[in-house]
Amino acid sequence: MYPYDLSKNEKGVALIIALIMLLVLTLIGLSAISTTTHETKIAGNERVYNNAFYAADGGIENFRGRASTGEFIYGVATSGSYSVGIGDATSNVTYQRWKRSEMGIDYAVFRVRSEGVAPNFPTAGRVVIEAIIETAMMTPEGYN
């Protein structure tokens, strides 16, 4: 009926299949590149967050160490703030102190807030850690 039977003419079918396969492989490759780029950004954000977290935690530990020497316990000021560099990050530490007594022992109680700041382009990572630190106020030698 038709002068040209398409079922018997298979010239060019291999080319069409090869082009379709090439298109599918190209789309898979583009998807892999997009996923890799996204995962790289996630890893970078996690690194910045971790730096900020460890800076904030380091600020709390710095305060704890300084308070254990009596630096903030016997001072006149009941609140204050300072900054400490931890690696390439900074920790901004603020504290408030009050006193409580229990069974004849005086305690210095501190509410400490440490904000870790990790610099990064275009934005910086920030993490805040708060802690309550309590220590007995023993009269140091020479202060009687």
PDB file of N, CA and C in Angstrom, residues 24-25 28 32 43 53 62 65 68 70 76 80-81 83 91 94 96-97 102-103 116 125-127 130 132 134-135 143:
ATOM      1  N   VAL A  24      20.715  11.064  28.225  1.00  0.00           N
ATOM      2  CA  VAL A  24      20.483  10.533  29.569  1.00  0.00           C
ATOM      3  C   VAL A  24      21.761  10.636  30.409  1.00  0.00           C
ATOM      4  N   LEU A  25      22.901  10.276  29.846  1.00  0.00           N
ATOM      5  CA  LEU A  25      24.168  10.359  30.583  1.00  0.00           C
ATOM      6  C   LEU A  25      24.530  11.806  30.903  1.00  0.00           C
ATOM      7  N   ILE A  28      22.423  12.820  33.888  1.00  0.00           N
ATOM      8  CA  ILE A  28      22.957  12.200  35.108  1.00  0.00           C
ATOM      9  C   ILE A  28      24.210  12.956  35.569  1.00  0.00           C
ATOM     10  N   ALA A  32      24.748  15.020  39.082  1.00  0.00           N
ATOM     11  CA  ALA A  32      25.854  14.717  39.995  1.00  0.00           C
ATOM     12  C   ALA A  32      26.636  15.977  40.343  1.00  0.00           C
ATOM     13  N   ALA A  43      28.900  21.177  53.711  1.00  0.00           N
ATOM     14  CA  ALA A  43      30.120  20.899  54.478  1.00  0.00           C
ATOM     15  C   ALA A  43      30.779  22.198  54.936  1.00  0.00           C
ATOM     16  N   PHE A  53      30.771  26.972  67.386  1.00  0.00           N
ATOM     17  CA  PHE A  53      30.390  26.199  68.570  1.00  0.00           C
ATOM     18  C   PHE A  53      31.580  25.996  69.495  1.00  0.00           C
ATOM     19  N   ASN A  62      37.086  29.011  79.347  1.00  0.00           N
ATOM     20  CA  ASN A  62      37.988  30.089  79.725  1.00  0.00           C
ATOM     21  C   ASN A  62      37.474  30.776  80.986  1.00  0.00           C
ATOM     22  N   GLY A  65      37.930  28.509  84.030  1.00  0.00           N
ATOM     23  CA  GLY A  65      39.320  28.503  84.485  1.00  0.00           C
ATOM     24  C   GLY A  65      39.680  29.779  85.228  1.00  0.00           C
ATOM     25  N   SER A  68      37.975  29.843  88.630  1.00  0.00           N
ATOM     26  CA  SER A  68      38.550  28.925  89.615  1.00  0.00           C
ATOM     27  C   SER A  68      39.754  29.541  90.317  1.00  0.00           C
ATOM     28  N   GLY A  70      39.688  32.615  91.279  1.00  0.00           N
ATOM     29  CA  GLY A  70      39.121  33.656  92.129  1.00  0.00           C
ATOM     30  C   GLY A  70      39.008  35.003  91.445  1.00  0.00           C
ATOM     31  N   VAL A  76      34.908  43.292  92.717  1.00  0.00           N
ATOM     32  CA  VAL A  76      33.849  44.220  93.092  1.00  0.00           C
ATOM     33  C   VAL A  76      32.674  44.138  92.120  1.00  0.00           C
ATOM     34  N   GLY A  80      30.021  41.632  83.949  1.00  0.00           N
ATOM     35  CA  GLY A  80      31.063  42.119  83.055  1.00  0.00           C
ATOM     36  C   GLY A  80      31.084  41.330  81.771  1.00  0.00           C
ATOM     37  N   SER A  81      32.016  41.686  80.925  1.00  0.00           N
ATOM     38  CA  SER A  81      32.176  40.980  79.655  1.00  0.00           C
ATOM     39  C   SER A  81      33.611  41.117  79.184  1.00  0.00           C
ATOM     40  N   SER A  83      36.316  39.499  75.674  1.00  0.00           N
ATOM     41  CA  SER A  83      36.459  38.682  74.459  1.00  0.00           C
ATOM     42  C   SER A  83      37.746  37.885  74.555  1.00  0.00           C
ATOM     43  N   SER A  91      35.342  34.468  70.997  1.00  0.00           N
ATOM     44  CA  SER A  91      34.274  34.201  71.944  1.00  0.00           C
ATOM     45  C   SER A  91      34.028  35.463  72.762  1.00  0.00           C
ATOM     46  N   THR A  94      29.951  37.122  78.500  1.00  0.00           N
ATOM     47  CA  THR A  94      29.342  38.029  79.467  1.00  0.00           C
ATOM     48  C   THR A  94      28.922  37.202  80.679  1.00  0.00           C
ATOM     49  N   GLN A  96      27.086  37.401  84.892  1.00  0.00           N
ATOM     50  CA  GLN A  96      26.444  38.052  86.026  1.00  0.00           C
ATOM     51  C   GLN A  96      26.708  37.178  87.247  1.00  0.00           C
ATOM     52  N   ARG A  97      26.993  37.821  88.368  1.00  0.00           N
ATOM     53  CA  ARG A  97      27.305  37.072  89.575  1.00  0.00           C
ATOM     54  C   ARG A  97      26.329  37.455  90.692  1.00  0.00           C
ATOM     55  N   GLU A 102      24.285  28.409 101.815  1.00  0.00           N
ATOM     56  CA  GLU A 102      23.629  27.153 102.168  1.00  0.00           C
ATOM     57  C   GLU A 102      24.456  26.474 103.244  1.00  0.00           C
ATOM     58  N   MET A 103      23.821  26.213 104.354  1.00  0.00           N
ATOM     59  CA  MET A 103      24.465  25.533 105.483  1.00  0.00           C
ATOM     60  C   MET A 103      25.760  26.233 105.907  1.00  0.00           C
ATOM     61  N   GLY A 116      30.129  32.405  70.386  1.00  0.00           N
ATOM     62  CA  GLY A 116      31.232  32.083  69.496  1.00  0.00           C
ATOM     63  C   GLY A 116      30.956  32.646  68.115  1.00  0.00           C
ATOM     64  N   GLY A 125      29.484  32.688  61.185  1.00  0.00           N
ATOM     65  CA  GLY A 125      28.698  31.752  61.971  1.00  0.00           C
ATOM     66  C   GLY A 125      28.667  32.206  63.420  1.00  0.00           C
ATOM     67  N   ARG A 126      27.522  32.090  64.061  1.00  0.00           N
ATOM     68  CA  ARG A 126      27.366  32.491  65.458  1.00  0.00           C
ATOM     69  C   ARG A 126      26.637  31.395  66.222  1.00  0.00           C
ATOM     70  N   VAL A 127      27.185  31.076  67.410  1.00  0.00           N
ATOM     71  CA  VAL A 127      26.559  30.101  68.298  1.00  0.00           C
ATOM     72  C   VAL A 127      26.635  30.664  69.713  1.00  0.00           C
ATOM     73  N   GLU A 130      24.932  29.112  76.994  1.00  0.00           N
ATOM     74  CA  GLU A 130      24.732  29.689  78.318  1.00  0.00           C
ATOM     75  C   GLU A 130      24.969  28.608  79.355  1.00  0.00           C
ATOM     76  N   ILE A 132      25.324  27.952  83.917  1.00  0.00           N
ATOM     77  CA  ILE A 132      25.319  28.397  85.306  1.00  0.00           C
ATOM     78  C   ILE A 132      26.510  27.716  85.977  1.00  0.00           C
ATOM     79  N   GLU A 134      28.699  27.484  89.522  1.00  0.00           N
ATOM     80  CA  GLU A 134      28.609  27.765  90.949  1.00  0.00           C
ATOM     81  C   GLU A 134      29.888  27.290  91.619  1.00  0.00           C
ATOM     82  N   THR A 135      30.430  28.128  92.486  1.00  0.00           N
ATOM     83  CA  THR A 135      31.644  27.761  93.202  1.00  0.00           C
ATOM     84  C   THR A 135      31.584  28.274  94.627  1.00  0.00           C
ATOM     85  N   TYR A 143      43.355  36.865 103.225  1.00  0.00           N
ATOM     86  CA  TYR A 143      42.172  37.720 103.147  1.00  0.00           C
ATOM     87  C   TYR A 143      41.394  37.730 104.453  1.00  0.00           C
TER      88      TYR A 143
END
